[in-house]
mmCIF file of C-alpha atoms and ligand atoms in Angstrom:
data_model
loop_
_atom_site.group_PDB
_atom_site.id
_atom_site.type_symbol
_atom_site.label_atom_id
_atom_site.label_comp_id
_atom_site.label_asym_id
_atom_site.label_seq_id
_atom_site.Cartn_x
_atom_site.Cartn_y
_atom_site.Cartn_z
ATOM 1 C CA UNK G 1 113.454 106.977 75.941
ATOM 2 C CA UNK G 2 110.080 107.744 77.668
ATOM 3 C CA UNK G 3 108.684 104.679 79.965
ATOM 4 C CA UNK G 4 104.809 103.383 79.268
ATOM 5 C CA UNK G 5 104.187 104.969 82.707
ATOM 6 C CA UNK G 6 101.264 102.085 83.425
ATOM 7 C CA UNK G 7 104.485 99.788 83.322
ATOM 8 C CA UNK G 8 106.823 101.746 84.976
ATOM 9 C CA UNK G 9 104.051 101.905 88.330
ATOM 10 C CA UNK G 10 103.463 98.239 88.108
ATOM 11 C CA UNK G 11 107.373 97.469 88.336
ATOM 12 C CA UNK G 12 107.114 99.928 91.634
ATOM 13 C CA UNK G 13 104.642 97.476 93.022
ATOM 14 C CA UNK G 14 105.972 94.085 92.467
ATOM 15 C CA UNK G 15 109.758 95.335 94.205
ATOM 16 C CA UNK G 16 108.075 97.012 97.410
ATOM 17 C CA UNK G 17 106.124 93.854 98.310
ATOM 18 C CA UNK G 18 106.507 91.102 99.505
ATOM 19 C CA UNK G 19 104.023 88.949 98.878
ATOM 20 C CA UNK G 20 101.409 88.117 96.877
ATOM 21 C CA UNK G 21 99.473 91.660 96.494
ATOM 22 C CA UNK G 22 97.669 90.694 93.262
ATOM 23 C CA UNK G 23 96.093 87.911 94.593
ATOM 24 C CA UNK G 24 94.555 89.164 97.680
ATOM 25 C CA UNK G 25 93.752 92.643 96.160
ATOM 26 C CA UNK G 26 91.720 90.664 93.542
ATOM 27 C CA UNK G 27 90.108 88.090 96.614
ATOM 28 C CA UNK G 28 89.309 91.757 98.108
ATOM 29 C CA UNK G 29 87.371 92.985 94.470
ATOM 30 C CA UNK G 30 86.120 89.805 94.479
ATOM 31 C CA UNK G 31 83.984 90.243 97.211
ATOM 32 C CA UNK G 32 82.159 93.371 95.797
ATOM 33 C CA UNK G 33 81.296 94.657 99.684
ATOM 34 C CA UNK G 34 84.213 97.185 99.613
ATOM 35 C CA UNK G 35 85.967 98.494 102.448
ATOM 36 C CA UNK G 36 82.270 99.158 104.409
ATOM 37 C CA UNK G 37 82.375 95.040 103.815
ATOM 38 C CA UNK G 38 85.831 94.760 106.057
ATOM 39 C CA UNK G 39 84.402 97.169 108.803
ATOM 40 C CA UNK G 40 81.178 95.310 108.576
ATOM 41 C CA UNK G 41 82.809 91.981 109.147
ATOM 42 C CA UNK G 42 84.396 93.533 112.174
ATOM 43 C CA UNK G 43 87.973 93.616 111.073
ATOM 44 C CA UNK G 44 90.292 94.968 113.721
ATOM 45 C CA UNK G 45 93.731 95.240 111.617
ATOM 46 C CA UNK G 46 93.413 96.525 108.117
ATOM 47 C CA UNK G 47 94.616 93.786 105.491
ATOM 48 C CA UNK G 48 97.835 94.244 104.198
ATOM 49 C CA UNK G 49 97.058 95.956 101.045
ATOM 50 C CA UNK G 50 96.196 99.287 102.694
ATOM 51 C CA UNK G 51 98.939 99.337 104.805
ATOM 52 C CA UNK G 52 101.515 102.138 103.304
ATOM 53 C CA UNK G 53 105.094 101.192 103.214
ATOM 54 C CA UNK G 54 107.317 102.028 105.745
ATOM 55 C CA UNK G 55 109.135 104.879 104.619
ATOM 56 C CA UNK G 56 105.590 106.899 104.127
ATOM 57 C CA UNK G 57 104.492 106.194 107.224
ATOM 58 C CA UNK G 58 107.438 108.031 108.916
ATOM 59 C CA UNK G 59 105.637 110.819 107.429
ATOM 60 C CA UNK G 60 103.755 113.053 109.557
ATOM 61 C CA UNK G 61 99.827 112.558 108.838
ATOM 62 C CA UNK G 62 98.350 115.382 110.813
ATOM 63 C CA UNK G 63 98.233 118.180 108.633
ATOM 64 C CA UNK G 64 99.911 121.449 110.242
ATOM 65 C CA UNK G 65 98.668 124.033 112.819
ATOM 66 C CA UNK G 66 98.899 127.081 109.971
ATOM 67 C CA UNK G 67 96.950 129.940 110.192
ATOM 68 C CA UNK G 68 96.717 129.673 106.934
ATOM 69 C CA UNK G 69 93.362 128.584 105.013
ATOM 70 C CA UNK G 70 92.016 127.932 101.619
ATOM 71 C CA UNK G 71 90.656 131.133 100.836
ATOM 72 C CA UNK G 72 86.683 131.404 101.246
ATOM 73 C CA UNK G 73 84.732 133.283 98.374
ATOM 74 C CA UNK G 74 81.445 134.326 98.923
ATOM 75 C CA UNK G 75 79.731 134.740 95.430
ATOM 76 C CA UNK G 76 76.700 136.889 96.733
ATOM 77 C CA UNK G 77 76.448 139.823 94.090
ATOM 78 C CA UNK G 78 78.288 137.642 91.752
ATOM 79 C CA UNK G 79 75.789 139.103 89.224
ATOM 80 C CA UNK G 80 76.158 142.474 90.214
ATOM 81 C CA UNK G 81 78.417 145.501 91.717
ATOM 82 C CA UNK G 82 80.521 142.191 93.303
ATOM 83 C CA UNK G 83 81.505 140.848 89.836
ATOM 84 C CA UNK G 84 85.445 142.759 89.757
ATOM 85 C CA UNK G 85 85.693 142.114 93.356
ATOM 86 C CA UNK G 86 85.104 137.818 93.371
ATOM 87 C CA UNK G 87 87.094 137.734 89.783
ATOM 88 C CA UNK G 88 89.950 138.895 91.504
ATOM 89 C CA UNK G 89 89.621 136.875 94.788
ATOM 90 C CA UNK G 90 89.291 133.615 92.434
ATOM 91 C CA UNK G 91 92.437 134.654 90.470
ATOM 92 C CA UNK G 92 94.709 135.160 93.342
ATOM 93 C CA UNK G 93 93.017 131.483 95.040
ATOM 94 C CA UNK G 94 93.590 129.939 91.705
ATOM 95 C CA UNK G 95 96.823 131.053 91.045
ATOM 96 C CA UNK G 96 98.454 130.537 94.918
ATOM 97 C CA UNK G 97 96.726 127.876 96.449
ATOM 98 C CA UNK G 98 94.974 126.184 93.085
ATOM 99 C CA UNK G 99 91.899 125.997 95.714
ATOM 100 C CA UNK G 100 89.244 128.232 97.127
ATOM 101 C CA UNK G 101 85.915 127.087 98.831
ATOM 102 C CA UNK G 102 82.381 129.295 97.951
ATOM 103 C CA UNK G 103 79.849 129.919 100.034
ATOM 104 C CA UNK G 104 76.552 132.155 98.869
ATOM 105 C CA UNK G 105 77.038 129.635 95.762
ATOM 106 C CA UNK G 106 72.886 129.051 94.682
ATOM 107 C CA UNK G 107 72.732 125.779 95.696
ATOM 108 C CA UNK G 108 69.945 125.107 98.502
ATOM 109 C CA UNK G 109 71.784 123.658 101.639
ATOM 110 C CA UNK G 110 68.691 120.829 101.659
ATOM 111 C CA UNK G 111 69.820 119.916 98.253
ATOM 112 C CA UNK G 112 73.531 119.336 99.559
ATOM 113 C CA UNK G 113 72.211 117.202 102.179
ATOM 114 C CA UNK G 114 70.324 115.159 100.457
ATOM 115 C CA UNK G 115 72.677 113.697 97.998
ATOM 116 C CA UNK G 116 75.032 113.297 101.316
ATOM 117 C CA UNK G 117 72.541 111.614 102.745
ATOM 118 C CA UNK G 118 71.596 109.525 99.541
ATOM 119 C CA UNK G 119 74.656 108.435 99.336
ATOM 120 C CA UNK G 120 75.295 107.458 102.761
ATOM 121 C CA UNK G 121 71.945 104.941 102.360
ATOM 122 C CA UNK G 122 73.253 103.777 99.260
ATOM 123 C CA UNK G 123 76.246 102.215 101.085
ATOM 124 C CA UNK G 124 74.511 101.635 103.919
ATOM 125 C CA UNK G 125 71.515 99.529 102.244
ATOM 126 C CA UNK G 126 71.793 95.805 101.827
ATOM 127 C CA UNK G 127 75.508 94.541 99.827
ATOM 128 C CA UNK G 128 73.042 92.633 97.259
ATOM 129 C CA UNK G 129 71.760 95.567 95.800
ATOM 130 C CA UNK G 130 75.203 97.428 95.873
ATOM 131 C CA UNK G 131 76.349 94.513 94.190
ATOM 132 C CA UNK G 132 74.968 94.807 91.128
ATOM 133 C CA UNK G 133 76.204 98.553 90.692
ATOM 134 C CA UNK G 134 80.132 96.778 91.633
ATOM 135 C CA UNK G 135 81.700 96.856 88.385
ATOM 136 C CA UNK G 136 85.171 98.562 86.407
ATOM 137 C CA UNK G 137 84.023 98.957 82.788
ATOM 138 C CA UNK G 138 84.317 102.943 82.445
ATOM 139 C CA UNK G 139 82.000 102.794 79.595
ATOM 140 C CA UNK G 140 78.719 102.230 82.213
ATOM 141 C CA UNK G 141 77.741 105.341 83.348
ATOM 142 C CA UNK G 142 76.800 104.268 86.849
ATOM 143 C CA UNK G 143 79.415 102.361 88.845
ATOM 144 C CA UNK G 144 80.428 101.577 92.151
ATOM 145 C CA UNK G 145 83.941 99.779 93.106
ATOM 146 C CA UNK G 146 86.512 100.426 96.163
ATOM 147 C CA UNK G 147 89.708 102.310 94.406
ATOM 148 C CA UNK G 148 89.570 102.792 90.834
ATOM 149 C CA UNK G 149 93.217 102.163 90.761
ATOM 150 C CA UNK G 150 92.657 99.187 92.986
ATOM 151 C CA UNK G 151 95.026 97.008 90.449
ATOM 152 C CA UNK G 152 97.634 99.597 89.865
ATOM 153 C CA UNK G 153 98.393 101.537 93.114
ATOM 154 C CA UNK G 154 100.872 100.627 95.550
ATOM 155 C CA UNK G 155 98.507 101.218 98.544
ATOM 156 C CA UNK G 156 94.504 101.045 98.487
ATOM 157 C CA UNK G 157 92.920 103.799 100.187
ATOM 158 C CA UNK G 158 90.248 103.110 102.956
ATOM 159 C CA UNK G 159 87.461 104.982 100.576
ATOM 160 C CA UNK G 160 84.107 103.223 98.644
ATOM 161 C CA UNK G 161 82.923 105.212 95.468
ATOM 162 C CA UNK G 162 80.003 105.325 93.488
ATOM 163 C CA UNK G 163 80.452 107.091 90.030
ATOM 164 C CA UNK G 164 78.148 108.838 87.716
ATOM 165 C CA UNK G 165 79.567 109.986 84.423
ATOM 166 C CA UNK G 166 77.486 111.952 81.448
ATOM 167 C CA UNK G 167 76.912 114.811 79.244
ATOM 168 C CA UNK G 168 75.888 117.717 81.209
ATOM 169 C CA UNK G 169 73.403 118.720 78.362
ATOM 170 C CA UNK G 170 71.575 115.853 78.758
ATOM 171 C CA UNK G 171 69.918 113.523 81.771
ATOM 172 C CA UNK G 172 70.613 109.833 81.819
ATOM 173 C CA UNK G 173 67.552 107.125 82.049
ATOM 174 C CA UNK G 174 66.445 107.653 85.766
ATOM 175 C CA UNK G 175 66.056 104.149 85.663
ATOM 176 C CA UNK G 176 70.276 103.988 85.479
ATOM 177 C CA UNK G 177 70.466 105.762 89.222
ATOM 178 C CA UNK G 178 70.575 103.395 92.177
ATOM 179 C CA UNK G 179 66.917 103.940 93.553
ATOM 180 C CA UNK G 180 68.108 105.118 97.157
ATOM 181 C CA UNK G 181 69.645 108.034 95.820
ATOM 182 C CA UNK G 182 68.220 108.611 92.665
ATOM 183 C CA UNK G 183 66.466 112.127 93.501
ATOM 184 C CA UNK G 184 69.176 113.335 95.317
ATOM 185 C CA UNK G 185 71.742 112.616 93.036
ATOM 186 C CA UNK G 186 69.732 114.233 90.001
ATOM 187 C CA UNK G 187 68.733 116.830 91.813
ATOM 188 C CA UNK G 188 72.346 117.887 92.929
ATOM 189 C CA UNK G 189 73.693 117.175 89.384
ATOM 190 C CA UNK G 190 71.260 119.769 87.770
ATOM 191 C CA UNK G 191 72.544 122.356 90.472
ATOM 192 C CA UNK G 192 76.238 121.547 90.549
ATOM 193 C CA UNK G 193 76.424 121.640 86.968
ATOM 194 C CA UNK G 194 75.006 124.875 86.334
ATOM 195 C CA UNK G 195 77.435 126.246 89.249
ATOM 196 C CA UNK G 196 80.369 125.307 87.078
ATOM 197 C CA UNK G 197 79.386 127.426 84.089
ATOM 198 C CA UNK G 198 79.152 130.315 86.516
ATOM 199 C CA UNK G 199 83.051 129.036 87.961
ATOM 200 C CA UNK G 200 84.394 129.082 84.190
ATOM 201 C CA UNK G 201 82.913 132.580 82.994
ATOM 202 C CA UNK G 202 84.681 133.723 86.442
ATOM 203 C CA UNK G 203 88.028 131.585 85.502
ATOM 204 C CA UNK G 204 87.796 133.066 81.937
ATOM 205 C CA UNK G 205 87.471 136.714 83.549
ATOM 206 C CA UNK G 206 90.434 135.842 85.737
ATOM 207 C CA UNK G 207 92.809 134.949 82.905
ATOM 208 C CA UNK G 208 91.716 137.854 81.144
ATOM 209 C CA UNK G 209 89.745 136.346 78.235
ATOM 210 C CA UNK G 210 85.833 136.947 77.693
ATOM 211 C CA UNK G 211 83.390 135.136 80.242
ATOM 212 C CA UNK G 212 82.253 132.949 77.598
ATOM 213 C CA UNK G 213 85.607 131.322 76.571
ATOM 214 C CA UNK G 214 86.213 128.271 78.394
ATOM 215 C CA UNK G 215 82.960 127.316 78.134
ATOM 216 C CA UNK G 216 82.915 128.135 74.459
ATOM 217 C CA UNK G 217 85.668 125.146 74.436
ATOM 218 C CA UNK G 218 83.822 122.813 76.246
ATOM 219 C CA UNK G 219 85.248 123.058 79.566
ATOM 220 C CA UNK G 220 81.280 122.267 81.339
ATOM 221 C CA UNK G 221 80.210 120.326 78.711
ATOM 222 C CA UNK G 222 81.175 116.326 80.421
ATOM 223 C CA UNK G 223 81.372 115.627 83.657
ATOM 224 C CA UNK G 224 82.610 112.734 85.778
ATOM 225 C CA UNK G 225 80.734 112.718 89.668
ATOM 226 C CA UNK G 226 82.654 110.370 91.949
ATOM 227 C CA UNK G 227 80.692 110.298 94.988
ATOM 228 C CA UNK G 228 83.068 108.575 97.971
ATOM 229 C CA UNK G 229 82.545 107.165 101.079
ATOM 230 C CA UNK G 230 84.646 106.796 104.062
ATOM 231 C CA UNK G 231 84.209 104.084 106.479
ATOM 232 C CA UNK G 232 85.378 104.642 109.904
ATOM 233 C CA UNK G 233 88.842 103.199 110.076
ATOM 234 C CA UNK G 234 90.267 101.017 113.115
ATOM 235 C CA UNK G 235 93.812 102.134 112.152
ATOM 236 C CA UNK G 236 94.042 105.388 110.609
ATOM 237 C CA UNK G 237 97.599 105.688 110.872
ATOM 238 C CA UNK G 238 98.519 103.120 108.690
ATOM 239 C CA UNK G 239 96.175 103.654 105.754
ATOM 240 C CA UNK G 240 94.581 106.891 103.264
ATOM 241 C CA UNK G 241 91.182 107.623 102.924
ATOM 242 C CA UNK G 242 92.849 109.027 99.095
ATOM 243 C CA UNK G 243 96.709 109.264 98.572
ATOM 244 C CA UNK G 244 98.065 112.497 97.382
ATOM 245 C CA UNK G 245 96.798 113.253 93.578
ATOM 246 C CA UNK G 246 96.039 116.507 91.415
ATOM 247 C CA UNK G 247 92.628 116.259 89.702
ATOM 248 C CA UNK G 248 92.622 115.017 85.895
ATOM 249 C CA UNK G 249 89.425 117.303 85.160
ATOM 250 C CA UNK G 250 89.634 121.135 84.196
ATOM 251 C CA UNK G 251 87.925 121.910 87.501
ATOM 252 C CA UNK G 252 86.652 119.988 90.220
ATOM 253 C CA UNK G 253 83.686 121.305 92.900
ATOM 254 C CA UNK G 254 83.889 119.041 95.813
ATOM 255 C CA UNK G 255 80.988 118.786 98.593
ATOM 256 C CA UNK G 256 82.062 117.499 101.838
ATOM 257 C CA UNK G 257 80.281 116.644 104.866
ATOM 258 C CA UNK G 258 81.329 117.966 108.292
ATOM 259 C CA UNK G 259 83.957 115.142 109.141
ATOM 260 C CA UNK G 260 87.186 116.885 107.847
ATOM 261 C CA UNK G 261 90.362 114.847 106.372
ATOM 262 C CA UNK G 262 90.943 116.898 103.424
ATOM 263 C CA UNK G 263 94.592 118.319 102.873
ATOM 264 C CA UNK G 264 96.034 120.547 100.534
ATOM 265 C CA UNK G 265 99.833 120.734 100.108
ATOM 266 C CA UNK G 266 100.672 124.546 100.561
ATOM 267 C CA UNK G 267 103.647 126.016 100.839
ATOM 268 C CA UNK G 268 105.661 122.605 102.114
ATOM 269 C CA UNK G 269 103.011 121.650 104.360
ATOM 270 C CA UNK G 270 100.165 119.847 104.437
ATOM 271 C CA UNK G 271 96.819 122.041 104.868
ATOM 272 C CA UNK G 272 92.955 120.925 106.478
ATOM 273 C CA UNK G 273 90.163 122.352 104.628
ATOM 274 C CA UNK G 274 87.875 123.054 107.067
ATOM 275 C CA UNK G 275 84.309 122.030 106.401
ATOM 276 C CA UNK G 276 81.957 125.157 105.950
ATOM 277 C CA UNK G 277 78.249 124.598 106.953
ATOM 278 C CA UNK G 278 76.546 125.086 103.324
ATOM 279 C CA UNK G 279 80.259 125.589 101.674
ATOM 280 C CA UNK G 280 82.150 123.656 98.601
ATOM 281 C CA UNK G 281 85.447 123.438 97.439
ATOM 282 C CA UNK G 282 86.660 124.337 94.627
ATOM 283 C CA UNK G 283 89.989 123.225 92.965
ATOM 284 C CA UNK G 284 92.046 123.575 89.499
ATOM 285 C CA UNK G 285 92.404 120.383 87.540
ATOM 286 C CA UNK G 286 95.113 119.347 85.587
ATOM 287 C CA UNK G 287 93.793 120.384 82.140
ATOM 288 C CA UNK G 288 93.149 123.984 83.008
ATOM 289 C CA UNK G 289 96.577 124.452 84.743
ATOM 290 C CA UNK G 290 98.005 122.739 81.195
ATOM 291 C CA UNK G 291 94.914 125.667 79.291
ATOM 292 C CA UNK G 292 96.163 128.441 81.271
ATOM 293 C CA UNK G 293 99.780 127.664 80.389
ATOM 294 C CA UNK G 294 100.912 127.338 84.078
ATOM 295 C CA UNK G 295 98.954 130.728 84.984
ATOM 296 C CA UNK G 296 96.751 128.522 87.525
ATOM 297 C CA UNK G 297 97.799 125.635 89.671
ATOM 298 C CA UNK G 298 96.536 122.062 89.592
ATOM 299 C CA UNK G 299 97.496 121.469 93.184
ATOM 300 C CA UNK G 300 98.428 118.218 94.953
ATOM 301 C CA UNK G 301 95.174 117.334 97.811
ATOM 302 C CA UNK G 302 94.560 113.929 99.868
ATOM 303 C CA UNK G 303 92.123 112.720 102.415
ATOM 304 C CA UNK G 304 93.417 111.490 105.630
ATOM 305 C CA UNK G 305 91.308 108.275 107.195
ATOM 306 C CA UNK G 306 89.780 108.607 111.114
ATOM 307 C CA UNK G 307 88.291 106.658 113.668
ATOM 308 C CA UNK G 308 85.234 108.927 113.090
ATOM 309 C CA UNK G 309 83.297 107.740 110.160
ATOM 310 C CA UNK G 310 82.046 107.308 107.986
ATOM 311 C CA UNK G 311 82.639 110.309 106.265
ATOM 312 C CA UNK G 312 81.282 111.191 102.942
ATOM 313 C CA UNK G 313 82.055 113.124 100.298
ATOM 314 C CA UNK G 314 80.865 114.031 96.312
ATOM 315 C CA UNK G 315 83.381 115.281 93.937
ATOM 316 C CA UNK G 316 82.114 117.097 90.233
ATOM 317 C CA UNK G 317 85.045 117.048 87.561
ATOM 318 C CA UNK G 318 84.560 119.043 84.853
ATOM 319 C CA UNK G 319 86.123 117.031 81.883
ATOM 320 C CA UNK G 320 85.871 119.382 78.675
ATOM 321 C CA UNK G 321 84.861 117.073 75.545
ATOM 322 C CA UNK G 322 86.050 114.147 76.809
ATOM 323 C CA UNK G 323 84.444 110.761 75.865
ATOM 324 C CA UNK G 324 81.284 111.864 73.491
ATOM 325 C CA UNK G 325 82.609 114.041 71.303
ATOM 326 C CA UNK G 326 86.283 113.798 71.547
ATOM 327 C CA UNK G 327 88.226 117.303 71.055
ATOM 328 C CA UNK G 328 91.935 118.158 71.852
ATOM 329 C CA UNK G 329 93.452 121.329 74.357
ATOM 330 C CA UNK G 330 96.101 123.125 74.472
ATOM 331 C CA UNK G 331 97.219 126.337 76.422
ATOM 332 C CA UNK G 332 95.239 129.100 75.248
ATOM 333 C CA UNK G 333 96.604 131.524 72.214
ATOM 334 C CA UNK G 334 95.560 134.492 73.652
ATOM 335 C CA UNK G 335 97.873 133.062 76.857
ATOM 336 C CA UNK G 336 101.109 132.973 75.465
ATOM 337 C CA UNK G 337 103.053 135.174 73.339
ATOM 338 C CA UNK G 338 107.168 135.253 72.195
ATOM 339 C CA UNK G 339 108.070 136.184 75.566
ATOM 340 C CA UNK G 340 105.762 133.376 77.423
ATOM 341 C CA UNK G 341 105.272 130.625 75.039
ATOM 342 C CA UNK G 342 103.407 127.379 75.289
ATOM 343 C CA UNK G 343 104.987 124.853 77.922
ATOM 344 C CA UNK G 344 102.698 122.066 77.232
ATOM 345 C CA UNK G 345 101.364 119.949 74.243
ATOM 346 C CA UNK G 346 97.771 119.009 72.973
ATOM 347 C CA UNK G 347 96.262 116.975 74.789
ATOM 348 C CA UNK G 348 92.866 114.579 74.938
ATOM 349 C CA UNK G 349 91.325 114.879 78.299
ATOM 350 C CA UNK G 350 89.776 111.070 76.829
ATOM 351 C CA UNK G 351 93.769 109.940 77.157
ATOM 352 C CA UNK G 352 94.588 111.613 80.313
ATOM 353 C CA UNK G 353 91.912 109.878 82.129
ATOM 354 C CA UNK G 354 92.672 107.022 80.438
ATOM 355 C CA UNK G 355 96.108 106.938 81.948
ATOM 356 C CA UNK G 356 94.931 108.101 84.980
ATOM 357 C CA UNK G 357 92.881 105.445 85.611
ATOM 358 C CA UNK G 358 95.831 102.644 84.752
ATOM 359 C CA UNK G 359 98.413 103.950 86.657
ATOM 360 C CA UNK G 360 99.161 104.541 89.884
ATOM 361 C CA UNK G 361 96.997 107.583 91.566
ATOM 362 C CA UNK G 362 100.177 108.689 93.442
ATOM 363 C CA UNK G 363 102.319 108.471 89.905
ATOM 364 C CA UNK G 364 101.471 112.657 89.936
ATOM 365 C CA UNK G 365 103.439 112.553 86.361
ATOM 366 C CA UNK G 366 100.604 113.566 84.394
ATOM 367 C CA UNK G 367 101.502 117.080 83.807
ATOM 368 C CA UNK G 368 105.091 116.385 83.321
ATOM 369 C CA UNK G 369 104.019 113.969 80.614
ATOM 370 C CA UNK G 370 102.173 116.895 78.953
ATOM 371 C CA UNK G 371 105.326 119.294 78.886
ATOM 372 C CA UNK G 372 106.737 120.263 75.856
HETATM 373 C C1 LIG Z 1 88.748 113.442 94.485
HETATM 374 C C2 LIG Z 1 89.093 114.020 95.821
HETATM 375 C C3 LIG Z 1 88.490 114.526 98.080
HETATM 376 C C4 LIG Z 1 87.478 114.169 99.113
HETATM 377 O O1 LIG Z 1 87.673 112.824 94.350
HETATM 378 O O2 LIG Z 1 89.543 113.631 93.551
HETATM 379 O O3 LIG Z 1 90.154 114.582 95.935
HETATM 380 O O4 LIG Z 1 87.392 114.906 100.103
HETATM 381 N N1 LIG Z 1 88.226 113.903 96.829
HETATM 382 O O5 LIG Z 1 86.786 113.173 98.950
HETATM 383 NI NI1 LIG Z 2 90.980 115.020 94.029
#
C-alpha cells in the first residue's frame, strides 16, 4: 500500500519534537517579517524551529576540499562553429553532475545586478509594505513568505522568498510587481526566459532529438521565479539557508550573488559552487530527468547559512504546461526502445508541485513516486 506522502512527512514531525512546533511555527508566520524580522529584532539564538535535529547536525556542513567543480560552459559561438562543441559539454554536465554554470550567456551583467539589488531593497524596505506581498495562496502570482514548506518540513531554513509565477508568453500587470523591484525583476524575466529556450534546443541536441523538441512540448512555456534571500545568521551551524532538495521544474537557471553556500552532492560529497562574476547555474529538474528517461540527472543541491549575509539569490524553474494549460509528460518515445524502456509514468508537472509544496522539502521521494 502506497502512503499519502503529505501524511507520512507530517507523522515524521510530530515524533521528532518535542514540543509544540505548530504553534510557534504559526506565531512565527504570523508575524509576516520573516527571518530578516528575527535578525532585525536582534535575536542571538535561532528559535527552535530552525534548529536541525541532532542526528543531522553530526553531519559535516562544510562542503569538501575537491578539486572537483561544476563544470563551466561558456556559450560564446553558441550560434556558430561552437554549436557541436557546447552540445557536448552540456551533455556530459547534464548527465554526471545534473549541473553546469554558463558564462558568455547574453544576459548584460547590469541586468543581473539589478534584480540582485532589487531584491535586496525589497527586503530591506519598510516590513509594512512587505507585508502586504506575505501571503501562501499559490494562485497569486506575486508572493512573499519565509519557507514555502514552513507547515510541513521538519526544520525551517534561515531563507526569505519572494515569488513570481506566469506564462512566459505573456507579461503580468506591472502594477502586480512590488514597486522597489519592479524594473529589475521584468527586466531580468524577459532575459532569463529567452536564455532557457536557447538551454532546451541545446538539451534537445544533447539527447539526440531536434533543437526544437522540448520546447515544442512546452518545456519554456511557465515558469515559477523564486527569488530568496539570506539573512546573515548568528548560528549557522545549527540551521539551512535550504535543506537538501532536487528541483520540481524541467530546468532551473539560478543567479547567485558573490556570497557562496551552494552545494551540490557529487560523488558522496558535498560540492561549493563557486560564484562566477557575470556566471549562472544551471541545473536538471525533476521532470526532465523523468523526460529523458534517466539519461540526465535531477541532482540533490542545498544552501548552507553564514555569518556573512545577507546573501541573495534568484532561481528560474522552467515548469512545462503546468498551471494554465494543463498537459501531461512522460519519457520521450524517441528515448526508449525494447532494450531501454520507460522507467517512469505520466506525470502533471501541476501535481508534482502540488505535492511538492505539501510535503516536506527534504521528503526527496518525488521521483521514486513517478517510477513505474
Ligand atoms: C532553489 C535553490 C539555491 C540558492 O530555489 O531551488 O536551490 O542558491 N536555490 O538559492
Ligand atoms: Ni533548488
Amino acid at each position: 500500500m502506497t502512503m499519502d506522502i503529505s501524511d507520512a512527512s507530517r507523522t515524521t514531525t510530530q515524533t521528532v519534537t518535542d514540543y509544540d512546533r505548530a504553534k510557534e511555527v504559526q506565531a512565527f508566520d504570523d508575524t509576516k517579517a520573516g527571518v530578516k524580522g528575527l535578525v532585525d529584532a536582534g535575536i542571538v539564538n535561532i528559535p527552535r524551529i530552525f534548529i536541525r535535529p541532532p542526528e543531522e547536525l553530526v553531519e559535516e556542513l562544510t562542503s569538501h576540499q575537491t578539486n572537483s567543480q561544476v563544470p563551466v560552459i561558456d556559450l560564446d559561438g553558441v550560434r556558430g562553429n561552437k554549436l557541436e562543441e557546447i552540445v557536448d559539454q552540456v551533455r556530459a554536465a547534464a548527465e554526471t553532475w545534473g549541473f553546469f554554470q554558463v558564462v558568455n550567456h547574453g544576459i548584460p551583467l547590469n541586468v543581473l545586478e539589478e534584480i540582485i539589488e532589487g531584491i535586496r531593497k525589497f527586503n530591506e524596505q519598510d516590513v509594512e509594505l512587505k507585508k502586504e506581498f506575505y501571503t501562501r495562496d499559490r494562485a497569486r502570482n506575486v508572493r512573499f513568505n519565509s519557507n514555502f514548506d514552513l507547515h510541513y518540513s521538519r526544520t525551517a531554513n534561515w531563507r526569505d522568498t519572494l515569488t513570481i509565477s506566469a506564462l512566459a508568453s505573456t507579461d503580468l500587470d506591472p502594477n502586480e510587481y512590488p514597486e522597489v523591484c519592479r524594473d529589475a525583476v521584468r527586466e531580468y524575466i524577459k532575459n532569463v526566459t529567452k536564455l532557457g529556450e536557447t538551454l532546451f534546443e541545446l538539451l534537445s541536441l544533447a539527447l539526440g532529438l531536434k533543437a526544437e523538441h522540448l520546447q515544442e512540448i512546452g518545456c519554456p512555456k511557465e515558469y515559477t521565479l523564486p527569488c530568496h534571500y539570506y539573512p546573515s545568521c548568528p548560528q549557522p551551524d545549527l540551521t539551512l539557508g535550504a535543506t537538501g532538495h532536487s528541483d520540481p521544474s524541467f530546468l532551473t537557471i539560478l543567479l547567485q550573488d558573490q556570497i557562496g553556500g551552494l552545494q551540490v552532492f557529487h560523488d558522496n560529497q558535498w560540492v561549493g559552487v563557486q560564484p562566477i562574476v557575470g556566471g549562472l547555474v544551471v541545473n536538471i529538474g525533476d521532470f526532465l530527468e523523468v523526460v529523458s528517461n534517466d539519461k540526465f540527472k535531477s541532482v540533490n543541491h542545498r544552501v548552507v547559512a553564514g555569518h556573512v549575509g545577507p546573501r541573495v539569490s534568484v532561481a528560474c524553474f522552467f515548469m512545462g504546461h503546468n498551471a494554465e494549460i494543463p498537459k501531461s509528460y512522460g519519457p520521450i518515445k524517441e528515448l526508449t526502445s525494447e532494450e531501454n524502456p520507460p522507467i517512469y509514468r505520466d506525470f502533471l508537472p501541476s501535481e508534482c508541485f502540488s505535492k511538492r509544496f505539501s510535503m516536506a522539502v527534504d521528503d526527496n521521494s518525488l521521483l521514486h513516486q513517478l517510477k513505474l
